[in-house]
XYZ file of C-alpha atoms in Angstrom:
576
model
C 69.857 68.358 92.716
C 69.802 68.741 88.930
C 72.716 70.988 87.922
C 71.346 71.154 84.365
C 68.089 72.764 85.534
C 67.545 76.275 84.200
C 66.870 78.576 87.169
C 66.632 81.917 85.335
C 65.576 82.357 81.728
C 65.352 85.858 80.234
C 64.247 86.245 76.624
C 64.103 89.541 74.715
C 63.495 91.526 77.912
C 62.844 95.256 77.536
C 61.728 97.588 80.326
C 60.809 101.265 80.616
C 60.128 103.056 83.907
C 57.071 105.246 84.407
C 57.907 108.448 82.583
C 59.383 106.650 79.595
C 62.989 106.091 80.778
C 64.179 103.013 78.873
C 66.390 100.827 81.103
C 66.644 97.488 79.264
C 66.436 96.623 75.568
C 66.090 93.088 74.220
C 68.152 91.330 76.943
C 68.467 87.529 76.807
C 70.428 84.999 78.914
C 70.041 81.762 80.841
C 71.418 80.637 84.192
C 71.551 77.053 85.423
C 71.357 75.813 89.007
C 74.542 76.398 90.995
C 76.003 78.937 88.536
C 77.116 82.468 89.369
C 76.386 85.166 86.799
C 78.386 88.385 87.073
C 76.545 91.344 85.534
C 78.846 94.221 84.611
C 78.581 97.549 82.849
C 78.807 101.295 83.477
C 76.363 103.176 85.713
C 73.028 103.438 83.926
C 73.562 100.253 81.916
C 70.521 98.554 83.465
C 72.192 96.231 85.999
C 70.064 97.208 89.004
C 66.874 97.222 86.927
C 67.614 93.636 85.875
C 68.070 92.655 89.556
C 64.789 94.347 90.475
C 62.830 92.525 87.756
C 64.211 89.083 88.664
C 63.574 89.598 92.391
C 60.104 91.116 91.967
C 60.932 94.604 93.263
C 59.700 95.582 89.812
C 56.662 95.772 89.503
C 55.772 95.345 93.211
C 57.570 98.533 94.284
C 58.631 100.332 91.083
C 56.306 100.435 88.088
C 56.855 100.469 84.371
C 56.255 98.651 81.108
C 57.875 95.285 80.371
C 58.187 93.276 77.180
C 59.688 89.825 76.674
C 59.732 86.734 78.879
C 61.246 86.215 82.346
C 61.084 82.877 84.137
C 62.547 82.253 87.588
C 62.241 78.557 88.443
C 58.681 77.810 87.274
C 57.120 81.273 87.567
C 57.263 84.803 86.209
C 58.126 87.189 89.090
C 55.991 89.867 87.395
C 52.896 87.904 88.438
C 53.866 87.131 92.045
C 53.745 89.029 95.337
C 57.078 89.852 96.991
C 56.511 87.437 99.886
C 55.933 84.568 97.438
C 59.076 85.366 95.449
C 61.089 85.665 98.705
C 60.583 81.942 99.366
C 62.747 81.194 96.326
C 64.740 84.364 95.630
C 66.599 86.664 98.036
C 68.081 90.063 97.156
C 70.872 91.973 98.915
C 71.087 95.636 97.931
C 74.210 97.735 97.400
C 73.734 99.621 100.682
C 73.098 97.164 103.566
C 71.829 100.033 105.737
C 68.589 99.977 103.725
C 67.933 96.353 104.731
C 68.961 96.325 108.403
C 66.215 97.439 110.798
C 66.240 95.253 113.936
C 67.998 96.027 117.271
C 70.370 93.049 117.149
C 71.788 90.571 114.642
C 69.770 87.591 115.932
C 66.462 89.409 115.453
C 67.617 90.646 112.046
C 68.177 87.062 110.895
C 64.936 85.834 112.447
C 62.756 88.470 110.802
C 62.532 86.910 107.325
C 61.825 83.263 108.176
C 59.355 84.241 110.924
C 57.360 86.135 108.294
C 57.381 82.998 106.169
C 55.903 80.992 109.051
C 59.008 78.893 109.742
C 58.839 77.131 113.174
C 60.853 78.709 116.016
C 63.337 75.842 116.460
C 64.020 75.761 112.731
C 64.602 79.536 112.723
C 67.251 79.193 115.447
C 68.932 76.403 113.477
C 68.947 78.523 110.319
C 70.395 81.521 112.192
C 73.325 79.420 113.415
C 73.907 77.973 109.964
C 73.754 81.365 108.206
C 76.119 83.027 110.703
C 78.617 80.185 110.223
C 78.501 80.510 106.434
C 79.155 84.273 106.492
C 81.676 84.061 109.350
C 79.667 86.104 111.876
C 79.263 83.617 114.728
C 79.376 85.349 118.117
C 77.757 88.546 116.831
C 74.174 87.515 117.626
C 73.670 90.134 120.339
C 75.413 93.020 118.546
C 73.474 95.906 117.051
C 73.881 96.029 113.239
C 74.584 99.763 113.586
C 77.788 99.004 115.509
C 79.265 96.814 112.770
C 81.767 97.658 110.044
C 80.677 97.962 106.411
C 81.825 94.436 105.586
C 80.112 93.022 108.659
C 76.850 94.813 107.827
C 76.945 93.423 104.300
C 77.529 89.914 105.646
C 74.626 90.283 108.116
C 72.355 91.449 105.265
C 73.480 88.381 103.317
C 72.876 86.073 106.315
C 69.400 87.590 106.830
C 68.513 86.532 103.287
C 70.085 83.076 103.767
C 67.823 82.259 106.723
C 64.915 82.232 104.272
C 66.702 79.458 102.347
C 66.490 81.077 98.898
C 67.628 78.953 95.981
C 68.497 82.095 93.996
C 70.534 84.990 95.405
C 70.553 88.387 93.704
C 73.400 90.622 94.918
C 73.505 94.220 93.662
C 77.123 95.441 93.972
C 77.674 93.794 97.367
C 81.299 95.016 97.667
C 81.185 98.482 96.069
C 81.310 100.376 99.390
C 83.664 98.033 101.229
C 87.350 98.224 102.081
C 89.627 95.320 101.031
C 88.941 93.356 104.241
C 85.186 93.754 103.856
C 85.375 92.800 100.178
C 87.349 89.666 101.000
C 84.879 88.735 103.764
C 81.831 89.072 101.520
C 83.389 87.254 98.540
C 84.430 84.387 100.828
C 80.853 84.181 102.116
C 79.455 84.157 98.552
C 81.875 81.394 97.555
C 80.823 79.327 100.611
C 77.125 79.805 99.826
C 77.695 78.691 96.259
C 79.778 75.643 97.187
C 77.901 74.461 100.307
C 74.350 75.389 99.370
C 74.619 74.942 95.620
C 72.870 78.303 95.385
C 72.464 80.091 92.077
C 73.788 83.664 92.234
C 73.393 86.824 90.165
C 75.891 89.504 91.221
C 76.452 92.944 89.742
C 79.942 94.412 90.053
C 82.424 96.904 88.615
C 85.422 94.871 89.845
C 86.681 92.429 87.219
C 89.431 90.978 89.414
C 86.993 89.827 92.080
C 84.745 87.964 89.652
C 87.362 86.119 87.555
C 87.704 83.234 90.007
C 84.070 83.273 91.111
C 81.811 83.656 88.072
C 80.652 80.903 85.734
C 79.190 83.406 83.288
C 79.598 87.127 82.652
C 76.956 89.432 81.173
C 78.067 92.884 79.993
C 75.307 95.493 79.686
C 75.714 98.793 77.872
C 72.905 101.319 77.488
C 70.436 98.597 78.426
C 71.602 96.110 75.786
C 73.737 92.972 75.982
C 77.248 93.854 74.813
C 78.764 90.442 75.638
C 77.704 87.208 77.316
C 79.623 83.999 78.010
C 82.290 82.499 80.270
C 84.778 84.858 81.982
C 87.458 83.685 79.533
C 85.219 84.487 76.551
C 84.064 87.884 77.798
C 86.964 89.411 79.756
C 89.450 88.817 76.922
C 87.420 91.110 74.621
C 89.648 94.020 75.585
C 88.600 96.525 72.933
C 84.896 95.929 73.593
C 85.274 96.303 77.367
C 87.246 99.518 76.970
C 84.637 100.881 74.569
C 81.688 100.258 76.890
C 83.537 101.381 80.044
C 84.177 98.110 81.902
C 87.501 97.680 83.651
C 89.789 95.241 81.836
C 92.001 93.034 84.047
C 95.536 94.458 83.856
C 96.988 91.169 82.698
C 94.463 90.868 79.854
C 95.178 94.454 78.825
C 98.928 93.833 78.860
C 98.782 90.628 76.790
C 96.371 92.274 74.342
C 98.838 95.112 73.739
C 101.732 92.635 73.596
C 99.878 90.701 70.910
C 99.347 93.912 68.922
C 103.063 94.742 69.095
C 104.143 91.221 68.136
C 101.513 91.091 65.366
C 100.864 87.436 66.065
C 98.250 85.447 67.954
C 98.983 84.781 71.629
C 96.513 83.750 74.308
C 95.124 86.375 76.681
C 94.959 85.430 80.385
C 92.477 86.935 82.831
C 94.123 85.816 86.107
C 97.465 86.784 87.592
C 98.571 83.170 88.029
C 97.968 82.343 84.364
C 99.711 85.541 83.255
C 102.825 84.750 85.316
C 103.064 81.260 83.781
C 102.603 82.519 80.225
C 105.000 85.452 80.490
C 107.686 83.390 82.228
C 107.505 80.907 79.359
C 107.713 83.682 76.727
C 110.783 85.152 78.459
C 112.482 81.759 78.738
C 111.821 81.013 75.066
C 113.269 84.377 74.022
C 109.976 85.399 72.464
C 110.012 88.608 74.550
C 112.918 90.483 76.075
C 113.340 92.097 79.481
C 114.741 95.634 79.569
C 116.352 95.883 83.010
C 117.603 99.437 82.422
C 114.229 101.211 82.318
C 114.270 104.222 84.645
C 110.823 105.407 85.638
C 112.157 108.218 87.814
C 110.662 109.279 91.127
C 108.785 112.049 92.885
C 111.253 112.605 95.719
C 112.188 116.035 94.351
C 108.777 117.397 95.314
C 109.408 116.748 98.992
C 111.432 119.828 99.820
C 111.010 123.208 101.435
C 108.435 123.966 104.120
C 105.495 121.565 104.391
C 102.143 123.085 103.420
C 100.398 120.747 105.914
C 101.914 118.981 108.889
C 100.696 116.740 111.688
C 103.033 116.839 114.703
C 102.654 114.181 117.417
C 98.936 114.128 116.596
C 96.623 112.115 118.827
C 92.855 112.278 118.517
C 90.362 110.636 120.889
C 86.615 110.488 120.250
C 84.894 111.011 123.620
C 82.964 108.107 125.109
C 81.934 106.131 126.766
C 83.786 104.275 125.528
C 86.576 106.559 124.380
C 87.990 105.673 120.968
C 91.616 106.519 120.212
C 91.451 107.151 116.447
C 94.968 108.584 115.945
C 98.110 107.820 117.953
C 101.223 110.060 117.767
C 100.920 110.653 114.017
C 103.683 112.638 112.332
C 103.169 113.491 108.675
C 104.417 116.248 106.358
C 102.624 117.117 103.117
C 104.665 119.316 100.778
C 103.300 121.838 98.321
C 102.620 120.324 94.890
C 102.520 116.695 96.042
C 99.856 114.182 95.065
C 99.598 111.895 98.122
C 97.533 108.732 98.432
C 96.404 107.695 101.930
C 95.238 104.099 102.235
C 94.192 101.709 104.993
C 91.204 99.755 106.199
C 88.040 101.369 107.546
C 88.789 102.507 111.090
C 92.508 103.006 110.465
C 92.221 106.778 111.061
C 92.338 108.178 107.507
C 89.201 110.315 107.622
C 89.894 111.447 111.201
C 93.328 112.647 110.055
C 92.009 114.777 107.186
C 89.171 116.173 109.321
C 91.910 117.428 111.633
C 93.655 118.906 108.581
C 90.587 121.023 107.697
C 89.664 121.980 111.261
C 86.442 119.970 111.536
C 88.166 118.157 114.403
C 90.779 119.614 116.748
C 93.743 117.575 118.050
C 93.399 115.957 121.471
C 97.201 116.157 121.653
C 99.788 117.509 119.229
C 99.402 120.040 116.419
C 98.195 120.563 112.871
C 100.156 123.217 110.994
C 99.108 124.874 107.725
C 101.944 126.817 106.083
C 103.694 126.676 109.455
C 100.764 128.140 111.423
C 98.877 126.198 114.104
C 95.325 125.642 112.806
C 93.970 126.225 116.331
C 94.613 129.896 115.608
C 92.645 129.782 112.332
C 88.852 129.630 112.009
C 87.261 126.737 110.111
C 85.873 129.231 107.582
C 89.274 130.774 106.920
C 90.910 127.344 106.665
C 88.248 126.159 104.198
C 89.488 128.719 101.662
C 92.901 127.084 101.708
C 92.115 123.396 102.353
C 89.082 121.839 100.655
C 87.604 118.498 101.771
C 85.236 116.414 99.653
C 83.593 113.874 101.966
C 82.915 110.240 101.069
C 79.150 110.815 101.344
C 78.210 113.935 99.340
C 74.829 114.133 101.065
C 76.599 115.557 104.120
C 77.702 118.558 102.006
C 74.602 119.322 99.911
C 71.676 121.345 101.272
C 70.452 123.987 98.796
C 67.699 123.966 96.152
C 69.805 123.802 92.967
C 73.235 122.842 91.702
C 73.954 126.507 90.917
C 73.069 127.567 94.464
C 75.130 124.712 95.905
C 78.308 125.995 94.260
C 77.503 129.665 94.807
C 76.868 129.240 98.548
C 80.509 128.817 99.528
C 81.648 131.604 97.192
C 79.249 134.075 98.811
C 80.452 133.077 102.274
C 84.079 133.808 101.457
C 83.184 137.202 99.987
C 83.591 136.593 96.257
C 82.123 139.574 94.347
C 78.641 138.971 92.923
C 79.740 139.618 89.341
C 82.475 136.962 89.651
C 80.296 134.227 91.185
C 78.350 133.419 87.989
C 81.498 132.630 86.000
C 83.088 130.558 88.764
C 79.915 128.525 89.288
C 79.541 127.699 85.595
C 83.224 126.809 85.235
C 83.112 124.492 88.276
C 79.990 122.725 86.979
C 81.596 122.406 83.543
C 84.712 120.813 85.045
C 82.648 117.979 86.549
C 80.287 117.570 83.587
C 77.192 119.042 85.257
C 76.834 122.265 83.269
C 73.435 121.131 81.938
C 72.183 120.438 85.471
C 72.772 123.894 86.947
C 69.078 124.347 87.802
C 68.454 120.776 89.028
C 67.601 119.939 92.644
C 70.752 118.193 93.967
C 68.916 115.221 95.475
C 67.300 114.425 92.135
C 70.788 113.595 90.837
C 72.334 110.119 91.009
C 74.723 109.401 93.876
C 77.661 109.639 91.453
C 76.523 113.038 90.169
C 76.000 114.283 93.722
C 79.670 113.389 94.299
C 80.604 115.500 91.289
C 78.510 118.411 92.580
C 80.296 118.281 95.954
C 83.605 118.406 94.060
C 82.430 121.439 92.067
C 81.403 123.280 95.248
C 84.849 122.801 96.796
C 86.925 123.350 93.639
C 85.144 126.654 92.897
C 86.674 128.133 96.064
C 90.208 127.630 94.716
C 91.824 125.836 97.693
C 95.592 125.297 97.737
C 95.064 121.766 99.082
C 92.272 119.494 97.839
C 91.414 116.418 99.907
C 89.221 113.722 98.306
C 87.826 111.095 100.678
C 87.011 107.923 98.702
C 86.264 109.646 95.363
C 85.431 106.343 93.635
C 82.511 105.329 95.877
C 79.459 104.533 93.696
C 81.376 105.488 90.549
C 81.743 103.185 87.588
C 85.084 102.616 85.830
C 84.759 105.782 83.737
C 83.372 107.939 86.546
C 86.164 107.198 88.998
C 88.763 108.410 86.511
C 86.807 111.572 85.727
C 87.123 112.825 89.325
C 90.737 111.694 89.591
C 91.586 113.340 86.250
C 90.083 116.570 87.527
C 92.301 116.373 90.620
C 95.313 115.587 88.400
C 94.602 118.641 86.217
C 94.451 120.881 89.284
C 97.714 119.314 90.429
C 99.605 119.516 87.111
C 98.283 122.795 85.683
C 97.661 124.871 88.803
C 100.158 123.300 91.209
C 97.487 122.304 93.717
C 98.400 119.841 96.455
C 96.173 116.751 96.323
C 95.479 114.252 99.108
C 93.380 111.266 98.040
C 91.948 108.715 100.461
C 90.944 105.544 98.651
C 90.909 101.738 98.687
C 91.531 101.741 94.937
C 95.199 100.822 94.538
C 95.002 101.075 90.735
C 93.903 104.688 91.083
C 96.731 105.469 93.505
C 99.281 103.875 91.159
C 98.070 105.941 88.245
C 97.945 109.332 89.959
C 99.874 109.571 93.241
C 103.550 110.438 93.826
C 103.601 109.078 97.352
C 101.790 106.480 99.432
C 100.903 106.723 103.126
C 99.547 103.527 104.702
C 97.624 103.683 107.991
C 96.677 100.960 110.437
C 95.105 101.249 113.905
C 95.561 105.025 114.005
C 99.248 104.950 113.069
C 101.289 105.419 109.897
C 103.059 102.148 109.085
C 104.438 103.103 105.664
C 105.275 106.429 103.990
C 107.303 106.197 100.790
C 107.349 107.265 97.138
C 104.759 105.203 95.298
C 107.138 102.849 93.439
C 109.051 101.983 96.581
C 105.869 101.597 98.623
C 104.344 99.037 96.254
C 107.393 96.833 96.656
C 106.789 96.659 100.424
C 104.427 93.729 99.898
C 104.674 92.420 103.467
C 103.851 95.807 105.000
C 100.911 96.253 102.631
C 99.728 92.759 103.500
C 99.794 93.720 107.183
C 97.200 96.388 106.307
C 95.258 93.885 104.137
C 96.259 95.725 100.976
C 97.979 94.592 97.814
C 99.611 96.405 94.885
C 97.817 96.680 91.521
C 97.665 93.490 89.465
C 100.248 94.694 86.923
C 102.693 95.520 89.737
C 102.190 92.055 91.202
C 102.900 90.572 87.768
C 106.224 92.440 87.657
C 107.108 91.444 91.226
C 106.403 87.773 90.428
C 108.922 87.945 87.578
C 111.826 89.525 89.448
C 113.604 86.189 89.099
C 113.577 86.875 85.346
C 115.110 90.334 85.754
C 111.866 92.344 85.721
C 112.164 95.465 87.955
C 109.552 95.697 90.688
C 108.604 99.369 90.358
C 106.103 98.913 87.523
C 102.854 100.819 88.079
C 100.945 100.650 84.786
C 100.376 98.389 81.786
C 102.257 100.888 79.608
C 105.308 100.674 81.877
C 105.166 96.872 81.814
C 105.298 97.030 78.016
C 108.457 99.149 78.265
C 110.046 96.554 80.534
C 108.930 93.321 78.831
C 108.240 93.516 75.114
């Protein structure tokens, strides 16, 4: 195998969809055999379009006009049929549901190679090999529909592997996964790269996950190349990444700001391990000082008075067969004015808990109290005025013909006067940045904008408690903060109580006062955020870890650094 062979060559590539929407402008890069290219950039930067062109989805499924040269191995995918390209190049889409269609995993993995005319015995051998690589041995007879998100993504990956592609194109393979699922898929990708010598193109918003995996990084912004090179060359360009809306690794951000304060050149790390070594050396040399007396304060003062929401001895069982016990003797008090983060793996009971809070589910045992009153005695409609829930998938909440109607619907149902509705609708759409889309059909919007519309519909009703279930799903770095900033404004300016379910520990660190960790239907940790992030062993039990900057501080406790650091700015106060 020639590791110097160029597998993908893109020169001056531009592409416009039918209708004139320009997606890519003058993009150039090369990828050699066995390399992994991470493609990053905000939503709308052109990442998915690039994947579609390389894999042949464009022009075989989506049309448009292309300029420039694209070569994959020894052919231009523009001139080949999908089945021909599939012999060399496999693509795994962001949502595995769109690629899984067979009744069990074995048939799912057999489908591709059987269509390529691979002999039966060889197909069975490939199925075994692919399942081993992705860690799904023993699941052959399971229905893909019964699997977790991470397992579905790994099956979709294995289904592509059975066709023995030499090039893998992965479009945000971890964006909808919890930390366990993310770890599973990244491990599988690493194994494919190392064992198969496969060449990989992977789009992602998560800089931490690609630092130890990628050989090259391509940053796209508004369809153009903003940066291209090794991870060390690209991810240390802090000002550029911030400008285009790509998440900067915390440690790179910290060292960049440290360099600005010191007004002298110091190296910028992109991994936690490198940052710990460098900062320990700077402390030991006296080049930076540790301030052990920094007091960041706490949020304990909020937790007083009568809880606005309370779960008492709450058990919830989904009827079977088989019965599924989703919550077990949960006791939780949410106080007025708190901003609470609820974290845990998929299946830990988070969404079931908040659905009980809003009355969509009723306790099997125990009680839910709102302002001291049992919610069994309150209708779902009445409760929805006080407690608003924004679901992870906005498509479950949208059903009218325009964005304006979507927001107005709930207001009419709670009896808001007609003359007041217009103003409340426009203000809610303005808050989420959709004021120009008031007449648009909701399902013509992007997934991210549909999330924002669902937020507007709930916020317009003025609930005392706002619950956001995974607000960062399908959002880029900028988009995830827009929704969280909106929640923070409602919290700070109007005193609203916010409950946020997320896997994004950076987001929790930045916004929440308190952290609740769930596992197997139980609460295993409930503490103020700074204290909670120091419970590393408990978090590890739930397959979670504190933000990178917090882990940097914890690794330097032997140098006097306090462990309660949550942000880069706080780290600069402590070590500078």
